[in-house]
PDB file of C-alpha atoms in Angstrom:
ATOM      1  CA  UNK A   1      -0.219   0.234   0.253  1.00 62.00           C
ATOM      2  CA  UNK A   2       1.450   3.466  -1.151  1.00 66.00           C
ATOM      3  CA  UNK A   3       1.966   5.738   2.020  1.00 85.00           C
ATOM      4  CA  UNK A   4       1.713   9.020   0.003  1.00 92.00           C
ATOM      5  CA  UNK A   5      -1.239   9.032  -2.827  1.00 95.00           C
ATOM      6  CA  UNK A   6      -1.398  12.163  -4.657  1.00 97.00           C
ATOM      7  CA  UNK A   7      -4.393  13.203  -6.863  1.00 97.00           C
ATOM      8  CA  UNK A   8      -5.406  14.106  -9.474  1.00 97.00           C
ATOM      9  CA  UNK A   9      -2.521  12.618 -11.553  1.00 96.00           C
ATOM     10  CA  UNK A  10      -2.820  15.503 -14.123  1.00 97.00           C
ATOM     11  CA  UNK A  11      -4.442  19.016 -14.174  1.00 98.00           C
ATOM     12  CA  UNK A  12      -4.965  21.698 -16.863  1.00 98.00           C
ATOM     13  CA  UNK A  13      -5.858  25.287 -15.692  1.00 97.00           C
ATOM     14  CA  UNK A  14      -6.498  28.263 -17.140  1.00 97.00           C
ATOM     15  CA  UNK A  15      -4.698  30.949 -16.242  1.00 97.00           C
ATOM     16  CA  UNK A  16      -6.587  33.108 -13.566  1.00 97.00           C
ATOM     17  CA  UNK A  17      -8.329  29.668 -12.495  1.00 97.00           C
ATOM     18  CA  UNK A  18      -7.832  28.666  -8.841  1.00 97.00           C
ATOM     19  CA  UNK A  19      -7.616  24.948  -7.797  1.00 98.00           C
ATOM     20  CA  UNK A  20      -6.349  22.564  -5.264  1.00 98.00           C
ATOM     21  CA  UNK A  21      -3.769  19.441  -5.412  1.00 98.00           C
ATOM     22  CA  UNK A  22      -4.259  16.730  -2.964  1.00 98.00           C
ATOM     23  CA  UNK A  23      -1.802  14.667  -1.038  1.00 97.00           C
ATOM     24  CA  UNK A  24      -2.988  11.952   1.368  1.00 95.00           C
ATOM     25  CA  UNK A  25      -0.861   9.687   3.469  1.00 90.00           C
ATOM     26  CA  UNK A  26      -1.216   6.740   5.705  1.00 87.00           C
ATOM     27  CA  UNK A  27       1.650   7.125   7.855  1.00 77.00           C
ATOM     28  CA  UNK A  28       1.050   7.279  11.707  1.00 74.00           C
ATOM     29  CA  UNK A  29       2.537   9.780  14.372  1.00 75.00           C
ATOM     30  CA  UNK A  30       3.312  11.881  10.878  1.00 78.00           C
ATOM     31  CA  UNK A  31       6.955  13.901  11.583  1.00 82.00           C
ATOM     32  CA  UNK A  32       6.604  16.514   8.558  1.00 89.00           C
ATOM     33  CA  UNK A  33       5.064  16.466   5.344  1.00 93.00           C
ATOM     34  CA  UNK A  34       6.962  18.100   2.470  1.00 95.00           C
ATOM     35  CA  UNK A  35       5.683  19.990  -0.995  1.00 97.00           C
ATOM     36  CA  UNK A  36       8.069  20.191  -3.828  1.00 97.00           C
ATOM     37  CA  UNK A  37       7.961  21.693  -7.292  1.00 98.00           C
ATOM     38  CA  UNK A  38       9.595  19.933 -10.038  1.00 97.00           C
ATOM     39  CA  UNK A  39      10.277  21.442 -13.587  1.00 96.00           C
ATOM     40  CA  UNK A  40      11.235  19.034 -16.530  1.00 91.00           C
ATOM     41  CA  UNK A  41      15.021  18.246 -16.550  1.00 88.00           C
ATOM     42  CA  UNK A  42      15.277  19.644 -12.716  1.00 93.00           C
ATOM     43  CA  UNK A  43      15.410  17.940  -9.576  1.00 95.00           C
ATOM     44  CA  UNK A  44      12.620  18.513  -6.991  1.00 96.00           C
ATOM     45  CA  UNK A  45      12.824  21.963  -5.528  1.00 96.00           C
ATOM     46  CA  UNK A  46      11.780  22.212  -2.081  1.00 95.00           C
ATOM     47  CA  UNK A  47       8.378  24.672  -1.008  1.00 97.00           C
ATOM     48  CA  UNK A  48       7.031  23.817   2.152  1.00 93.00           C
ATOM     49  CA  UNK A  49       6.918  21.878   5.351  1.00 94.00           C
ATOM     50  CA  UNK A  50       4.082  21.029   7.579  1.00 95.00           C
ATOM     51  CA  UNK A  51       4.571  19.566  10.632  1.00 91.00           C
ATOM     52  CA  UNK A  52       1.078  19.823  12.532  1.00 90.00           C
ATOM     53  CA  UNK A  53      -2.664  19.402  11.948  1.00 91.00           C
ATOM     54  CA  UNK A  54      -3.946  22.807  10.777  1.00 94.00           C
ATOM     55  CA  UNK A  55      -0.790  24.620   9.941  1.00 95.00           C
ATOM     56  CA  UNK A  56      -0.615  26.818   6.860  1.00 97.00           C
ATOM     57  CA  UNK A  57       2.079  28.199   4.682  1.00 96.00           C
ATOM     58  CA  UNK A  58       1.927  30.400   1.845  1.00 96.00           C
ATOM     59  CA  UNK A  59       4.411  31.317  -0.918  1.00 94.00           C
ATOM     60  CA  UNK A  60       3.352  33.752  -3.625  1.00 94.00           C
ATOM     61  CA  UNK A  61       0.311  32.405  -5.163  1.00 96.00           C
ATOM     62  CA  UNK A  62       0.604  28.869  -3.305  1.00 97.00           C
ATOM     63  CA  UNK A  63      -0.620  27.932  -0.277  1.00 98.00           C
ATOM     64  CA  UNK A  64      -0.223  24.364   1.591  1.00 98.00           C
ATOM     65  CA  UNK A  65      -2.330  23.291   4.655  1.00 97.00           C
ATOM     66  CA  UNK A  66      -2.576  20.033   6.554  1.00 95.00           C
ATOM     67  CA  UNK A  67      -4.716  17.749   8.212  1.00 91.00           C
ATOM     68  CA  UNK A  68      -4.285  14.220   9.837  1.00 87.00           C
ATOM     69  CA  UNK A  69      -4.856  12.649   7.007  1.00 89.00           C
ATOM     70  CA  UNK A  70      -4.219  14.864   4.069  1.00 94.00           C
ATOM     71  CA  UNK A  71      -2.615  18.074   2.786  1.00 97.00           C
ATOM     72  CA  UNK A  72      -3.757  20.481  -0.143  1.00 98.00           C
ATOM     73  CA  UNK A  73      -1.637  22.794  -1.858  1.00 98.00           C
ATOM     74  CA  UNK A  74      -4.042  25.641  -2.984  1.00 98.00           C
ATOM     75  CA  UNK A  75      -3.371  27.314  -6.154  1.00 97.00           C
ATOM     76  CA  UNK A  76      -4.741  30.889  -6.635  1.00 97.00           C
ATOM     77  CA  UNK A  77      -5.098  32.684  -9.849  1.00 97.00           C
ATOM     78  CA  UNK A  78      -2.022  30.530 -11.160  1.00 97.00           C
ATOM     79  CA  UNK A  79       0.099  31.531 -14.130  1.00 97.00           C
ATOM     80  CA  UNK A  80       1.878  29.542 -17.055  1.00 97.00           C
ATOM     81  CA  UNK A  81       4.632  29.765 -15.226  1.00 97.00           C
ATOM     82  CA  UNK A  82       3.294  27.435 -12.423  1.00 97.00           C
ATOM     83  CA  UNK A  83       3.463  25.098 -14.787  1.00 98.00           C
ATOM     84  CA  UNK A  84       5.088  22.080 -13.260  1.00 97.00           C
ATOM     85  CA  UNK A  85       5.045  18.747 -11.612  1.00 97.00           C
ATOM     86  CA  UNK A  86       4.363  19.196  -7.716  1.00 98.00           C
ATOM     87  CA  UNK A  87       5.605  16.321  -5.374  1.00 97.00           C
ATOM     88  CA  UNK A  88       4.857  15.572  -1.733  1.00 96.00           C
ATOM     89  CA  UNK A  89       6.593  13.882   0.545  1.00 94.00           C
ATOM     90  CA  UNK A  90       6.608  12.199   3.994  1.00 91.00           C
ATOM     91  CA  UNK A  91       9.141  10.279   6.261  1.00 87.00           C
ATOM     92  CA  UNK A  92       8.256   6.857   6.296  1.00 75.00           C
ATOM     93  CA  UNK A  93       8.882   6.852  10.082  1.00 72.00           C
ATOM     94  CA  UNK A  94      10.891   8.050  12.755  1.00 67.00           C
ATOM     95  CA  UNK A  95      14.204   9.704  11.573  1.00 70.00           C
ATOM     96  CA  UNK A  96      14.313   7.980   7.999  1.00 79.00           C
ATOM     97  CA  UNK A  97      14.470   9.348   4.720  1.00 87.00           C
ATOM     98  CA  UNK A  98      11.355  10.711   2.640  1.00 89.00           C
ATOM     99  CA  UNK A  99       8.749   8.717   0.651  1.00 91.00           C
ATOM    100  CA  UNK A 100       7.328  10.736  -2.303  1.00 93.00           C
ATOM    101  CA  UNK A 101       4.400  10.602  -3.775  1.00 94.00           C
ATOM    102  CA  UNK A 102       4.286  10.108  -8.071  1.00 95.00           C
ATOM    103  CA  UNK A 103       3.011  13.863  -8.424  1.00 96.00           C
ATOM    104  CA  UNK A 104       0.319  16.082 -10.178  1.00 97.00           C
ATOM    105  CA  UNK A 105       1.119  17.016 -13.303  1.00 96.00           C
ATOM    106  CA  UNK A 106       0.223  21.102 -13.587  1.00 98.00           C
ATOM    107  CA  UNK A 107      -0.409  22.736 -16.865  1.00 98.00           C
ATOM    108  CA  UNK A 108      -1.693  26.376 -16.955  1.00 98.00           C
ATOM    109  CA  UNK A 109      -2.594  27.979 -20.144  1.00 97.00           C
ATOM    110  CA  UNK A 110      -2.743  31.566 -20.971  1.00 95.00           C
TER     111      UNK A 110
ATOM    112  CA  UNK B   1      27.151  26.967  -8.087  1.00 59.00           C
ATOM    113  CA  UNK B   2      24.712  24.577  -7.782  1.00 68.00           C
ATOM    114  CA  UNK B   3      24.838  23.073  -4.073  1.00 93.00           C
ATOM    115  CA  UNK B   4      24.446  19.866  -5.126  1.00 96.00           C
ATOM    116  CA  UNK B   5      26.187  18.568  -8.063  1.00 96.00           C
ATOM    117  CA  UNK B   6      25.833  15.301  -9.996  1.00 97.00           C
ATOM    118  CA  UNK B   7      27.938  13.958 -12.906  1.00 97.00           C
ATOM    119  CA  UNK B   8      27.431  13.315 -15.682  1.00 97.00           C
ATOM    120  CA  UNK B   9      24.034  14.933 -16.403  1.00 96.00           C
ATOM    121  CA  UNK B  10      23.876  12.904 -19.457  1.00 97.00           C
ATOM    122  CA  UNK B  11      25.136   9.140 -20.140  1.00 96.00           C
ATOM    123  CA  UNK B  12      24.160   6.599 -22.904  1.00 96.00           C
ATOM    124  CA  UNK B  13      25.970   3.201 -22.268  1.00 95.00           C
ATOM    125  CA  UNK B  14      25.457  -0.441 -23.308  1.00 96.00           C
ATOM    126  CA  UNK B  15      24.666  -3.447 -21.630  1.00 97.00           C
ATOM    127  CA  UNK B  16      26.826  -5.043 -18.949  1.00 96.00           C
ATOM    128  CA  UNK B  17      28.884  -1.719 -18.544  1.00 96.00           C
ATOM    129  CA  UNK B  18      30.093  -0.833 -14.901  1.00 96.00           C
ATOM    130  CA  UNK B  19      28.818   3.178 -14.128  1.00 96.00           C
ATOM    131  CA  UNK B  20      29.290   5.158 -11.534  1.00 97.00           C
ATOM    132  CA  UNK B  21      27.342   8.359 -10.949  1.00 98.00           C
ATOM    133  CA  UNK B  22      28.916  10.979  -8.500  1.00 98.00           C
ATOM    134  CA  UNK B  23      27.484  13.141  -6.597  1.00 98.00           C
ATOM    135  CA  UNK B  24      29.044  16.229  -4.244  1.00 97.00           C
ATOM    136  CA  UNK B  25      27.621  18.707  -1.805  1.00 97.00           C
ATOM    137  CA  UNK B  26      28.526  22.215  -0.467  1.00 95.00           C
ATOM    138  CA  UNK B  27      25.668  22.680   1.689  1.00 93.00           C
ATOM    139  CA  UNK B  28      27.965  20.834   4.364  1.00 93.00           C
ATOM    140  CA  UNK B  29      24.994  18.371   5.430  1.00 93.00           C
ATOM    141  CA  UNK B  30      25.903  14.689   6.621  1.00 93.00           C
ATOM    142  CA  UNK B  31      22.911  13.179   4.865  1.00 94.00           C
ATOM    143  CA  UNK B  32      23.251  12.296   1.299  1.00 96.00           C
ATOM    144  CA  UNK B  33      20.503   9.925  -0.511  1.00 96.00           C
ATOM    145  CA  UNK B  34      20.254   8.594  -4.123  1.00 97.00           C
ATOM    146  CA  UNK B  35      16.690   8.333  -6.068  1.00 97.00           C
ATOM    147  CA  UNK B  36      15.600   6.744  -9.163  1.00 97.00           C
ATOM    148  CA  UNK B  37      12.810   8.465 -11.162  1.00 96.00           C
ATOM    149  CA  UNK B  38      10.333   6.652 -13.295  1.00 93.00           C
ATOM    150  CA  UNK B  39       7.482   8.026 -15.426  1.00 87.00           C
ATOM    151  CA  UNK B  40       4.321   6.575 -13.403  1.00 84.00           C
ATOM    152  CA  UNK B  41       6.659   5.309 -10.482  1.00 87.00           C
ATOM    153  CA  UNK B  42       7.430   8.456  -8.677  1.00 89.00           C
ATOM    154  CA  UNK B  43      10.523   9.022  -7.004  1.00 94.00           C
ATOM    155  CA  UNK B  44      12.351   5.791  -5.313  1.00 94.00           C
ATOM    156  CA  UNK B  45      14.646   5.655  -2.769  1.00 95.00           C
ATOM    157  CA  UNK B  46      18.073   3.781  -3.904  1.00 96.00           C
ATOM    158  CA  UNK B  47      20.947   4.194  -1.050  1.00 96.00           C
ATOM    159  CA  UNK B  48      21.083   6.768   1.517  1.00 95.00           C
ATOM    160  CA  UNK B  49      23.869   7.495   4.190  1.00 95.00           C
ATOM    161  CA  UNK B  50      23.338   9.391   7.591  1.00 92.00           C
ATOM    162  CA  UNK B  51      27.142   9.916   7.589  1.00 92.00           C
ATOM    163  CA  UNK B  52      30.762   8.600   6.264  1.00 93.00           C
ATOM    164  CA  UNK B  53      30.270   5.450   8.098  1.00 93.00           C
ATOM    165  CA  UNK B  54      26.659   4.687   7.387  1.00 94.00           C
ATOM    166  CA  UNK B  55      25.817   3.053   4.361  1.00 96.00           C
ATOM    167  CA  UNK B  56      21.602   1.685   3.954  1.00 94.00           C
ATOM    168  CA  UNK B  57      19.537  -0.056   1.616  1.00 95.00           C
ATOM    169  CA  UNK B  58      16.787   2.021   0.377  1.00 93.00           C
ATOM    170  CA  UNK B  59      13.589   0.317  -1.660  1.00 90.00           C
ATOM    171  CA  UNK B  60      15.183  -0.633  -4.780  1.00 95.00           C
ATOM    172  CA  UNK B  61      18.807  -1.333  -4.237  1.00 96.00           C
ATOM    173  CA  UNK B  62      19.405  -4.676  -5.831  1.00 95.00           C
ATOM    174  CA  UNK B  63      21.899  -4.089  -9.061  1.00 95.00           C
ATOM    175  CA  UNK B  64      23.126  -1.070  -7.039  1.00 97.00           C
ATOM    176  CA  UNK B  65      26.419  -0.282  -4.866  1.00 97.00           C
ATOM    177  CA  UNK B  66      27.157   3.382  -3.149  1.00 97.00           C
ATOM    178  CA  UNK B  67      30.493   4.466  -1.705  1.00 97.00           C
ATOM    179  CA  UNK B  68      30.689   7.576   0.699  1.00 97.00           C
ATOM    180  CA  UNK B  69      34.033   8.862   0.004  1.00 93.00           C
ATOM    181  CA  UNK B  70      33.552  12.121   2.415  1.00 95.00           C
ATOM    182  CA  UNK B  71      30.871  13.929   3.937  1.00 95.00           C
ATOM    183  CA  UNK B  72      30.567  15.882   0.656  1.00 96.00           C
ATOM    184  CA  UNK B  73      30.758  12.843  -1.857  1.00 97.00           C
ATOM    185  CA  UNK B  74      28.520  10.250  -2.388  1.00 98.00           C
ATOM    186  CA  UNK B  75      28.566   7.747  -5.244  1.00 98.00           C
ATOM    187  CA  UNK B  76      26.538   5.187  -7.015  1.00 98.00           C
ATOM    188  CA  UNK B  77      27.848   2.478  -8.941  1.00 98.00           C
ATOM    189  CA  UNK B  78      26.293   0.014 -11.605  1.00 96.00           C
ATOM    190  CA  UNK B  79      28.321  -2.540 -11.498  1.00 91.00           C
ATOM    191  CA  UNK B  80      26.792  -4.377 -14.954  1.00 95.00           C
ATOM    192  CA  UNK B  81      24.020  -2.152 -16.254  1.00 95.00           C
ATOM    193  CA  UNK B  82      20.713  -3.457 -17.551  1.00 96.00           C
ATOM    194  CA  UNK B  83      18.236  -1.880 -19.891  1.00 96.00           C
ATOM    195  CA  UNK B  84      15.913  -1.835 -16.817  1.00 95.00           C
ATOM    196  CA  UNK B  85      18.112   0.711 -15.207  1.00 97.00           C
ATOM    197  CA  UNK B  86      17.540   3.393 -17.482  1.00 97.00           C
ATOM    198  CA  UNK B  87      16.210   6.240 -15.782  1.00 97.00           C
ATOM    199  CA  UNK B  88      16.456   9.958 -14.300  1.00 97.00           C
ATOM    200  CA  UNK B  89      18.522   9.640 -11.057  1.00 98.00           C
ATOM    201  CA  UNK B  90      19.224  12.050  -8.283  1.00 98.00           C
ATOM    202  CA  UNK B  91      21.129  12.601  -5.599  1.00 98.00           C
ATOM    203  CA  UNK B  92      20.058  14.221  -2.440  1.00 96.00           C
ATOM    204  CA  UNK B  93      21.020  15.881   0.814  1.00 96.00           C
ATOM    205  CA  UNK B  94      19.831  17.151   4.140  1.00 93.00           C
ATOM    206  CA  UNK B  95      20.756  18.334   7.496  1.00 90.00           C
ATOM    207  CA  UNK B  96      21.643  15.785  10.334  1.00 82.00           C
ATOM    208  CA  UNK B  97      18.256  17.689  12.689  1.00 78.00           C
ATOM    209  CA  UNK B  98      15.662  15.484  12.287  1.00 71.00           C
ATOM    210  CA  UNK B  99      12.773  15.877   9.679  1.00 74.00           C
ATOM    211  CA  UNK B 100      14.318  18.731   7.601  1.00 84.00           C
ATOM    212  CA  UNK B 101      13.779  18.628   3.870  1.00 89.00           C
ATOM    213  CA  UNK B 102      16.183  16.935   1.325  1.00 92.00           C
ATOM    214  CA  UNK B 103      17.547  19.068  -1.463  1.00 95.00           C
ATOM    215  CA  UNK B 104      18.044  17.793  -4.634  1.00 96.00           C
ATOM    216  CA  UNK B 105      20.791  18.182  -7.789  1.00 96.00           C
ATOM    217  CA  UNK B 106      19.370  18.323 -10.895  1.00 95.00           C
ATOM    218  CA  UNK B 107      19.894  14.690 -11.896  1.00 96.00           C
ATOM    219  CA  UNK B 108      21.562  12.387 -14.192  1.00 97.00           C
ATOM    220  CA  UNK B 109      19.686  10.830 -17.131  1.00 97.00           C
ATOM    221  CA  UNK B 110      20.712   7.468 -18.157  1.00 97.00           C
ATOM    222  CA  UNK B 111      20.114   5.144 -20.876  1.00 97.00           C
ATOM    223  CA  UNK B 112      21.257   1.620 -21.234  1.00 97.00           C
ATOM    224  CA  UNK B 113      21.213  -0.042 -24.566  1.00 95.00           C
TER     225      UNK B 113
END
């Protein structure tokens, strides 16, 4: 069973059309949930860490939120430069490396 | 200069060849990781090292080996490459403090014919 599941797999938005990406996780005792952005031909770029339910982080048009079972990445009034694959990840347990979801591929059309 | 540097960036080779991918970092992090990324499968952990004397297998270590030459250097080897090892390989680092984000290099695109 996957520890981290992201949906949708792909999302196509018009410029300015707000939406949300979902990341659900099954690990117990969450010790951080991480969001990354990945552009084609590049390594994942760190965006946010969330540690506890109710926590929110913002960066430009992106806002990440966390509940006990899932996290959302809200994209407000997106622009074409927001097009990328967005990955979420959690430590499997304790002090372990991150387990990544398969990502959501976002395309924003002008 | 990039904080996490991977070499080579691209490599095409033949089945059966020995290949080494190298990773060096200037972030001063103790922890280093190797992942591979395949379409539809996401990022999967191959090996990781929490310090120079520590090496651990990840989810998919079969067919791979690693060497941690120094705090700043972590190499991944394919002793006898096979076509299903064709993938994008990423090195990452993180601070020793528990549950800090991992920082990635820009990857090596490896094709095995």
